[in-house]
Structures are given as structure tokens and as C-alpha cells.
């Protein structure tokens, strides 16, 4: 039995692991073979022990190789054709995407490690911040590990003609970004919100009297005609997506740090003292936004983004000083900064 097990292990190692490892790092394969065979050839180790040690060795190396070749799984809002998918492809075109019905499910998939990371919208240049994502960063043990900026170009999609449209469907954010177009062309049309722009497109593909506000990709995906293009109220329409994970990455030299601060009891000059710590450290703040703390009327949190990594000396010193003058501070990410993608689609 032990003899058969040993043969099976050796066959698995040479037929499966070695070819895979060669495709990753050819120079390491001879070392792996030599290190593994030493168990079988060592005269001081009996056959049973050799079989066990060799199997453990092979298993460990298999897990190392498996981790290197494993395809990243990204959780995102679905179905296919969302702007979240466009952001995910910009992040990693070779990844496998797992689509969820709403943002809460995307966030949950990251927390439970069902996916390697999640992609979620956090702010739009026309309509501001996405509350669900911001609240999750405060409430859960989750952090920002990257960001992607995507240009948003909304289209009016349908199977029918403009005069056939009785209902317009889309995500609430997309509808808000196209207020002027809707008011100018469809004064008496029923407006209905959906979980995502692509979900609106999918529903629209079933009824000629419906129209969806969604992307060009959704038109192609669900066989819809583009009745109007670039219908957002303002040309400069971008959404910033954050990559959500469980561990803060190392510094790259081109990073951003995001924190949440609760000032605590109101006092004269509290915000001034807070901002002074960043100024004295020569730290550039790229965003500061207040948001209700949900702990009482008039009680607010401050979401702050700054240039640099939390491991940078000036940021580390500033954060240590800030902890002494506020109620609490939560670092929700230190991650590579995104470059705005201005490509028109």
C-alpha cells in the first residue's frame, strides 16, 4: 500500500507539479526535484516515513504553485455589462468575475473571503459619494487596497423607437446623472430604479416599450439599440471605484491613504487643529468630506484622503498626533493611486 502511495505521489509530482512549476520558474524545477527525492533516497529513513514526508513535501509545493497560478476572483455588481465590470477589467483583465445583485453582497463576499477582492463605486464626479460603500468602510473590518477611475458615458438603450418608450429604467445614480436629458425628452414617462444599469438593460431587452440608461457594453450584451449617446448632464462624468480587500498593501511610491475621523465633542478650533497636523507635515489632502455618524443629529464623521502611504514618516507622525486630539481614527486604506482614464468609449 505504501509502495503504491509513493508511486502515485511521484507520478503526480512529475506529471503535474513539475510541468506547472517549469512554466512559472524553470530554474527552480531541478531544485524541487532534488529536494523531494532526498526523502525517498535517504537510507536513514524507513519506507513508511519516506512516503509520508515525500507526500507532505509534494503537497506543500503543490499549494505554493497553486497559489502562483490561481486566477484572481473579483466580486462586483452585476449582471454583466455594468460600469463595475469595466472598472474590474481595467484592474485585471485576466481575472474571473463573480457578479452579485447588490453592493452589500459584494462587500460580504470580501469579508467572508469568497472572492480575492471586490470592486465597488465610492464617488461620482456629478452626484458625489456612494453611501453604502462609505458606511461599509466604517462599519466592517475591510479596507481599500486600490482604486480605479472610469469615465461614465450613459446611453439610452431600447428595442423600440423613442416614441415607443413608456418606462425608463436605470440605477438611481445613472438617473440622477441624466436629469436634464430625461426632463427634456420624457416629461410624462414613468421612471423606475433598478439594482444596476446592466440590470436595467437586461429587463429592457424583454419589452420594446422600455428603455434603459446604461453603457454601450450593455447594448451589445443584451441586443439593444442605442437611441441616444452621451446623455449625462455634464461631459466630465467619472466614477471612482475602490478595490476592497482584507490587508493593506505595501508602499509603491505613488500612494494614497484614506482615513475616517470622529472629532468627538464639539469645541472651538477642533477642525482647525486637525487640519494643522496635516499642514505641518506637508501632507496634501485630496479629499475631505463630512458624513453623518448615525450616532445623533449634528454628529459627523470626516472621511479624508491624502497623498502618501501610512508607512511614510510624515503621515505616520501626523496620524499619531491626530489620535491625541480626536475621539478616534480609523485607517481604511493605503493603496496605489489611480490614474484617471479619459478614454472615450
Tab-separated table of C-alpha atoms in Angstrom:
chain	number	residue	atom	x	y	z
A	1	UNK	CA	0.000	0.000	0.000
A	2	UNK	CA	2.800	2.384	0.921
A	3	UNK	CA	4.619	1.421	-2.255
A	4	UNK	CA	1.525	2.295	-4.326
A	5	UNK	CA	1.088	5.589	-2.471
A	6	UNK	CA	4.691	6.544	-3.093
A	7	UNK	CA	4.385	5.729	-6.805
A	8	UNK	CA	1.177	7.765	-7.024
A	9	UNK	CA	2.842	10.717	-5.331
A	10	UNK	CA	5.856	10.527	-7.622
A	11	UNK	CA	3.639	10.276	-10.711
A	12	UNK	CA	1.557	13.248	-9.560
A	13	UNK	CA	4.698	15.242	-8.841
A	14	UNK	CA	6.429	14.603	-12.183
A	15	UNK	CA	3.314	14.632	-14.375
A	16	UNK	CA	1.513	17.589	-12.806
A	17	UNK	CA	3.635	19.693	-10.481
A	18	UNK	CA	6.922	19.793	-12.337
A	19	UNK	CA	5.378	20.870	-15.700
A	20	UNK	CA	3.415	23.604	-13.928
A	21	UNK	CA	6.424	24.787	-11.934
A	22	UNK	CA	8.540	24.894	-15.095
A	23	UNK	CA	6.058	27.275	-16.671
A	24	UNK	CA	6.500	29.586	-13.677
A	25	UNK	CA	10.220	29.372	-12.997
A	26	UNK	CA	12.243	26.862	-14.985
A	27	UNK	CA	15.381	27.280	-12.912
A	28	UNK	CA	13.633	26.202	-9.708
A	29	UNK	CA	12.423	22.837	-11.003
A	30	UNK	CA	15.716	20.886	-10.612
A	31	UNK	CA	15.934	22.080	-7.017
A	32	UNK	CA	12.375	20.944	-6.340
A	33	UNK	CA	13.066	17.502	-7.810
A	34	UNK	CA	16.299	17.082	-5.852
A	35	UNK	CA	14.749	18.280	-2.579
A	36	UNK	CA	11.799	15.957	-2.940
A	37	UNK	CA	13.767	12.880	-3.944
A	38	UNK	CA	16.080	13.169	-0.930
A	39	UNK	CA	13.296	11.725	1.223
A	40	UNK	CA	12.961	8.611	-0.948
A	41	UNK	CA	16.742	8.081	-1.271
A	42	UNK	CA	17.794	8.718	2.330
A	43	UNK	CA	18.945	5.336	3.822
A	44	UNK	CA	18.295	6.586	7.379
A	45	UNK	CA	14.549	6.991	6.755
A	46	UNK	CA	12.277	3.932	6.586
A	47	UNK	CA	9.859	3.443	3.711
A	48	UNK	CA	6.706	4.497	5.567
A	49	UNK	CA	8.267	7.710	6.866
A	50	UNK	CA	9.771	8.459	3.464
A	51	UNK	CA	6.370	8.068	1.795
A	52	UNK	CA	4.727	10.359	4.351
A	53	UNK	CA	7.435	13.053	4.198
A	54	UNK	CA	7.522	12.954	0.425
A	55	UNK	CA	3.752	13.318	0.241
A	56	UNK	CA	3.833	16.301	2.641
A	57	UNK	CA	6.642	17.848	0.613
A	58	UNK	CA	4.730	17.426	-2.644
A	59	UNK	CA	1.528	18.802	-1.125
A	60	UNK	CA	3.293	21.903	0.203
A	61	UNK	CA	4.933	22.590	-3.149
A	62	UNK	CA	1.646	21.993	-4.908
A	63	UNK	CA	-0.020	24.618	-2.704
A	64	UNK	CA	2.780	27.096	-3.427
A	65	UNK	CA	2.484	26.520	-7.162
A	66	UNK	CA	-1.309	26.606	-6.994
A	67	UNK	CA	-1.203	29.995	-5.261
A	68	UNK	CA	1.041	31.336	-8.025
A	69	UNK	CA	-1.137	30.187	-10.923
A	70	UNK	CA	-4.535	30.752	-9.273
A	71	UNK	CA	-6.729	33.148	-11.207
A	72	UNK	CA	-7.840	36.155	-9.167
A	73	UNK	CA	-11.555	36.244	-8.377
A	74	UNK	CA	-13.093	39.720	-8.221
A	75	UNK	CA	-16.541	40.333	-6.746
A	76	UNK	CA	-18.618	43.089	-8.327
A	77	UNK	CA	-22.101	44.373	-9.012
A	78	UNK	CA	-23.890	42.510	-11.800
A	79	UNK	CA	-25.206	41.343	-14.119
A	80	UNK	CA	-22.623	41.562	-16.900
A	81	UNK	CA	-22.225	44.940	-18.578
A	82	UNK	CA	-22.038	47.207	-15.508
A	83	UNK	CA	-19.569	50.046	-15.114
A	84	UNK	CA	-18.238	47.990	-12.191
A	85	UNK	CA	-17.248	45.327	-14.712
A	86	UNK	CA	-15.469	47.962	-16.791
A	87	UNK	CA	-13.561	49.011	-13.657
A	88	UNK	CA	-12.704	45.389	-12.852
A	89	UNK	CA	-11.382	44.775	-16.372
A	90	UNK	CA	-9.290	47.914	-16.093
A	91	UNK	CA	-7.927	46.488	-12.836
A	92	UNK	CA	-7.221	42.942	-14.067
A	93	UNK	CA	-8.445	41.789	-17.462
A	94	UNK	CA	-7.431	38.157	-16.766
A	95	UNK	CA	-9.376	37.848	-13.509
A	96	UNK	CA	-12.521	35.783	-13.064
A	97	UNK	CA	-15.548	37.900	-12.157
A	98	UNK	CA	-18.224	36.890	-9.682
A	99	UNK	CA	-21.350	39.011	-10.060
A	100	UNK	CA	-23.693	39.923	-7.212
A	101	UNK	CA	-27.143	41.515	-7.132
A	102	UNK	CA	-26.235	44.418	-4.846
A	103	UNK	CA	-23.269	46.151	-3.235
A	104	UNK	CA	-23.949	44.645	0.184
A	105	UNK	CA	-23.372	41.186	-1.291
A	106	UNK	CA	-20.120	42.340	-2.916
A	107	UNK	CA	-18.881	43.628	0.433
A	108	UNK	CA	-19.981	40.441	2.216
A	109	UNK	CA	-18.084	38.311	-0.324
A	110	UNK	CA	-14.872	40.163	0.555
A	111	UNK	CA	-15.445	39.834	4.296
A	112	UNK	CA	-16.030	36.077	4.008
A	113	UNK	CA	-13.106	35.727	1.532
A	114	UNK	CA	-15.412	34.202	-1.061
A	115	UNK	CA	-13.527	36.431	-3.514
A	116	UNK	CA	-9.955	37.733	-3.540
A	117	UNK	CA	-11.144	41.335	-3.681
A	118	UNK	CA	-14.218	43.376	-4.519
A	119	UNK	CA	-14.821	46.387	-6.733
A	120	UNK	CA	-17.324	48.996	-5.534
A	121	UNK	CA	-18.154	52.568	-6.572
A	122	UNK	CA	-17.347	55.135	-3.891
A	123	UNK	CA	-17.875	58.509	-5.564
A	124	UNK	CA	-19.090	60.107	-8.776
A	125	UNK	CA	-17.974	63.477	-10.119
A	126	UNK	CA	-21.603	64.598	-10.648
A	127	UNK	CA	-23.558	63.021	-7.796
A	128	UNK	CA	-20.963	62.675	-5.058
A	129	UNK	CA	-20.291	59.806	-2.674
A	130	UNK	CA	-21.859	56.335	-2.588
A	131	UNK	CA	-23.142	55.928	0.953
A	132	UNK	CA	-23.252	52.115	1.020
A	133	UNK	CA	-19.537	51.805	0.288
A	134	UNK	CA	-18.528	54.573	2.690
A	135	UNK	CA	-20.614	53.122	5.514
A	136	UNK	CA	-19.140	49.642	4.958
A	137	UNK	CA	-15.602	51.023	5.313
A	138	UNK	CA	-16.561	52.448	8.676
A	139	UNK	CA	-18.584	49.502	9.989
A	140	UNK	CA	-16.605	46.465	8.843
A	141	UNK	CA	-13.062	45.147	9.061
A	142	UNK	CA	-12.426	45.834	5.399
A	143	UNK	CA	-10.013	48.198	3.659
A	144	UNK	CA	-9.242	49.888	0.360
A	145	UNK	CA	-6.355	48.175	-1.435
A	146	UNK	CA	-6.611	50.017	-4.756
A	147	UNK	CA	-8.712	52.343	-6.867
A	148	UNK	CA	-9.855	52.683	-10.474
A	149	UNK	CA	-11.329	55.772	-12.158
A	150	UNK	CA	-13.730	55.112	-15.029
A	151	UNK	CA	-15.288	57.621	-17.452
A	152	UNK	CA	-19.080	57.292	-17.451
A	153	UNK	CA	-20.831	57.669	-20.816
A	154	UNK	CA	-24.524	56.909	-20.484
A	155	UNK	CA	-26.647	55.824	-23.444
A	156	UNK	CA	-30.399	55.457	-23.918
A	157	UNK	CA	-30.995	51.850	-24.948
A	158	UNK	CA	-34.135	50.154	-26.223
A	159	UNK	CA	-35.555	47.602	-28.669
A	160	UNK	CA	-38.129	50.120	-29.823
A	161	UNK	CA	-38.092	53.724	-31.018
A	162	UNK	CA	-38.116	56.946	-28.984
A	163	UNK	CA	-41.883	57.319	-29.477
A	164	UNK	CA	-42.496	53.774	-28.185
A	165	UNK	CA	-40.922	54.339	-24.774
A	166	UNK	CA	-43.310	54.165	-21.811
A	167	UNK	CA	-40.842	53.396	-18.991
A	168	UNK	CA	-37.190	54.324	-18.403
A	169	UNK	CA	-35.136	52.068	-16.151
A	170	UNK	CA	-31.732	52.541	-14.547
A	171	UNK	CA	-29.742	52.691	-11.333
A	172	UNK	CA	-30.607	55.700	-9.173
A	173	UNK	CA	-27.159	57.233	-9.709
A	174	UNK	CA	-27.449	56.993	-13.506
A	175	UNK	CA	-30.930	58.506	-13.458
A	176	UNK	CA	-29.653	61.400	-11.338
A	177	UNK	CA	-26.742	61.960	-13.734
A	178	UNK	CA	-29.161	62.278	-16.680
A	179	UNK	CA	-31.866	64.502	-15.154
A	180	UNK	CA	-31.734	67.181	-17.854
A	181	UNK	CA	-31.962	64.694	-20.715
A	182	UNK	CA	-34.917	62.875	-19.145
A	183	UNK	CA	-36.764	66.102	-18.352
A	184	UNK	CA	-36.128	67.490	-21.841
A	185	UNK	CA	-37.271	64.400	-23.765
A	186	UNK	CA	-39.614	62.423	-21.495
A	187	UNK	CA	-41.715	64.686	-19.282
A	188	UNK	CA	-44.544	62.223	-18.656
A	189	UNK	CA	-42.648	58.940	-18.740
A	190	UNK	CA	-42.556	56.538	-15.790
A	191	UNK	CA	-39.099	56.287	-14.205
A	192	UNK	CA	-38.125	53.095	-12.406
A	193	UNK	CA	-34.915	52.359	-10.468
A	194	UNK	CA	-33.010	49.079	-10.721
A	195	UNK	CA	-30.099	47.486	-8.864
A	196	UNK	CA	-27.629	48.351	-11.632
A	197	UNK	CA	-27.504	49.883	-15.102
A	198	UNK	CA	-26.923	46.471	-16.693
A	199	UNK	CA	-29.904	45.032	-14.817
A	200	UNK	CA	-31.977	47.799	-16.413
A	201	UNK	CA	-30.621	46.850	-19.841
A	202	UNK	CA	-31.406	43.176	-19.258
A	203	UNK	CA	-35.004	43.964	-18.320
A	204	UNK	CA	-35.365	46.353	-21.256
A	205	UNK	CA	-34.345	43.635	-23.711
A	206	UNK	CA	-37.631	41.857	-22.914
A	207	UNK	CA	-40.031	44.747	-23.645
A	208	UNK	CA	-39.966	47.187	-26.630
A	209	UNK	CA	-41.848	49.808	-24.578
A	210	UNK	CA	-38.978	50.065	-22.110
A	211	UNK	CA	-35.707	51.969	-22.315
A	212	UNK	CA	-32.604	51.729	-20.159
A	213	UNK	CA	-29.906	54.226	-19.296
A	214	UNK	CA	-26.728	52.184	-19.399
A	215	UNK	CA	-23.386	51.696	-21.162
A	216	UNK	CA	-22.548	50.792	-24.751
A	217	UNK	CA	-21.315	47.447	-23.465
A	218	UNK	CA	-24.795	46.733	-22.102
A	219	UNK	CA	-26.314	47.475	-25.513
A	220	UNK	CA	-24.017	44.908	-27.109
A	221	UNK	CA	-24.547	42.385	-24.321
A	222	UNK	CA	-28.356	42.484	-24.372
A	223	UNK	CA	-29.031	43.212	-28.057
A	224	UNK	CA	-30.359	46.751	-27.661
A	225	UNK	CA	-30.207	49.742	-29.979
A	226	UNK	CA	-28.516	52.967	-28.881
A	227	UNK	CA	-31.169	55.659	-29.318
A	228	UNK	CA	-29.036	58.443	-27.810
A	229	UNK	CA	-25.388	58.605	-26.741
A	230	UNK	CA	-23.561	60.607	-24.044
A	231	UNK	CA	-26.795	61.692	-22.379
A	232	UNK	CA	-25.323	62.541	-18.970
A	233	UNK	CA	-25.894	66.153	-17.927
A	234	UNK	CA	-22.196	67.054	-17.919
A	235	UNK	CA	-19.382	65.747	-20.110
A	236	UNK	CA	-16.858	65.382	-17.261
A	237	UNK	CA	-18.549	62.386	-15.654
A	238	UNK	CA	-16.259	59.972	-13.797
A	239	UNK	CA	-16.807	57.339	-11.128
A	240	UNK	CA	-14.096	56.340	-8.713
A	241	UNK	CA	-14.202	52.664	-7.830
A	242	UNK	CA	-12.315	51.270	-4.847
A	243	UNK	CA	-10.829	47.793	-4.657
A	244	UNK	CA	-11.837	46.248	-1.342
A	245	UNK	CA	-9.695	43.673	0.460
A	246	UNK	CA	-8.604	42.452	3.851
A	247	UNK	CA	-4.950	43.558	4.028
A	248	UNK	CA	-3.319	46.920	3.338
A	249	UNK	CA	-0.631	46.608	0.607
A	250	UNK	CA	2.954	47.813	0.865
A	251	UNK	CA	4.000	51.266	-0.338
A	252	UNK	CA	4.656	51.757	-4.060
A	253	UNK	CA	5.894	55.356	-4.017
A	254	UNK	CA	2.694	56.617	-5.650
A	255	UNK	CA	0.092	56.013	-2.980
A	256	UNK	CA	-2.940	57.421	-1.259
A	257	UNK	CA	-4.101	56.936	2.334
A	258	UNK	CA	-7.743	57.123	3.416
A	259	UNK	CA	-8.952	57.566	6.984
A	260	UNK	CA	-12.144	58.219	8.938
A	261	UNK	CA	-12.098	60.578	11.906
A	262	UNK	CA	-14.637	61.266	14.625
A	263	UNK	CA	-13.868	64.545	16.335
A	264	UNK	CA	-15.957	63.765	19.394
A	265	UNK	CA	-17.221	66.677	21.494
A	266	UNK	CA	-17.585	69.990	19.702
A	267	UNK	CA	-15.025	72.580	20.658
A	268	UNK	CA	-13.804	75.766	19.095
A	269	UNK	CA	-10.955	75.187	16.627
A	270	UNK	CA	-11.194	71.353	16.617
A	271	UNK	CA	-11.203	71.072	12.837
A	272	UNK	CA	-8.523	73.752	12.555
A	273	UNK	CA	-6.220	71.766	14.873
A	274	UNK	CA	-6.886	68.614	12.877
A	275	UNK	CA	-6.026	70.192	9.536
A	276	UNK	CA	-2.998	71.869	11.094
A	277	UNK	CA	-1.400	68.470	11.724
A	278	UNK	CA	-1.550	67.693	8.008
A	279	UNK	CA	-0.244	71.126	7.071
A	280	UNK	CA	2.719	70.884	9.443
A	281	UNK	CA	3.621	67.512	7.905
A	282	UNK	CA	3.386	68.932	4.365
A	283	UNK	CA	0.684	66.375	3.550
A	284	UNK	CA	-1.564	67.124	0.598
A	285	UNK	CA	-5.224	66.300	1.285
A	286	UNK	CA	-7.019	65.240	-1.887
A	287	UNK	CA	-10.446	64.950	-0.282
A	288	UNK	CA	-12.212	65.830	2.960
A	289	UNK	CA	-15.894	65.080	3.369
A	290	UNK	CA	-18.268	65.033	6.312
A	291	UNK	CA	-20.887	62.335	6.699
A	292	UNK	CA	-23.478	61.734	9.443
A	293	UNK	CA	-22.120	59.409	12.113
A	294	UNK	CA	-25.579	57.900	12.720
A	295	UNK	CA	-24.928	58.478	16.437
A	296	UNK	CA	-27.085	61.591	16.706
A	297	UNK	CA	-28.301	64.659	14.821
A	298	UNK	CA	-25.431	67.054	14.120
A	299	UNK	CA	-22.753	64.433	14.825
A	300	UNK	CA	-20.435	63.872	11.872
A	301	UNK	CA	-17.527	61.758	10.680
A	302	UNK	CA	-14.800	63.118	8.414
A	303	UNK	CA	-13.572	60.999	5.510
A	304	UNK	CA	-10.121	62.180	4.459
A	305	UNK	CA	-7.898	61.130	1.549
A	306	UNK	CA	-4.250	62.202	1.420
A	307	UNK	CA	-1.232	61.680	-0.786
A	308	UNK	CA	1.268	59.131	0.531
A	309	UNK	CA	1.360	55.798	2.334
A	310	UNK	CA	0.697	55.297	6.026
A	311	UNK	CA	4.258	53.968	6.385
A	312	UNK	CA	5.676	57.313	5.203
A	313	UNK	CA	7.247	59.114	8.156
A	314	UNK	CA	5.300	62.373	7.820
A	315	UNK	CA	1.970	60.561	7.587
A	316	UNK	CA	2.816	58.220	10.452
A	317	UNK	CA	3.720	61.181	12.681
A	318	UNK	CA	0.587	63.115	11.687
A	319	UNK	CA	-1.701	60.175	12.418
A	320	UNK	CA	-0.089	59.609	15.813
A	321	UNK	CA	-0.588	63.286	16.705
A	322	UNK	CA	-4.170	63.282	15.441
A	323	UNK	CA	-5.080	60.317	17.652
A	324	UNK	CA	-4.360	62.547	20.671
A	325	UNK	CA	-6.828	65.293	19.678
A	326	UNK	CA	-9.817	63.370	18.272
A	327	UNK	CA	-12.237	60.753	19.576
A	328	UNK	CA	-10.995	58.041	17.187
A	329	UNK	CA	-9.246	57.461	13.866
A	330	UNK	CA	-9.677	54.512	11.515
A	331	UNK	CA	-7.257	53.889	8.649
A	332	UNK	CA	-9.403	52.440	5.869
A	333	UNK	CA	-6.655	52.100	3.282
A	334	UNK	CA	-3.164	52.861	1.991
A	335	UNK	CA	-3.010	51.918	-1.655
A	336	UNK	CA	-1.686	52.814	-5.132
A	337	UNK	CA	-3.272	55.963	-6.567
A	338	UNK	CA	-5.304	55.616	-9.748
A	339	UNK	CA	-4.638	57.459	-12.975
A	340	UNK	CA	-7.787	58.934	-14.477
A	341	UNK	CA	-8.802	57.087	-17.630
A	342	UNK	CA	-10.027	59.685	-20.142
A	343	UNK	CA	-10.579	57.217	-22.985
A	344	UNK	CA	-13.932	57.685	-24.682
A	345	UNK	CA	-15.938	54.537	-25.346
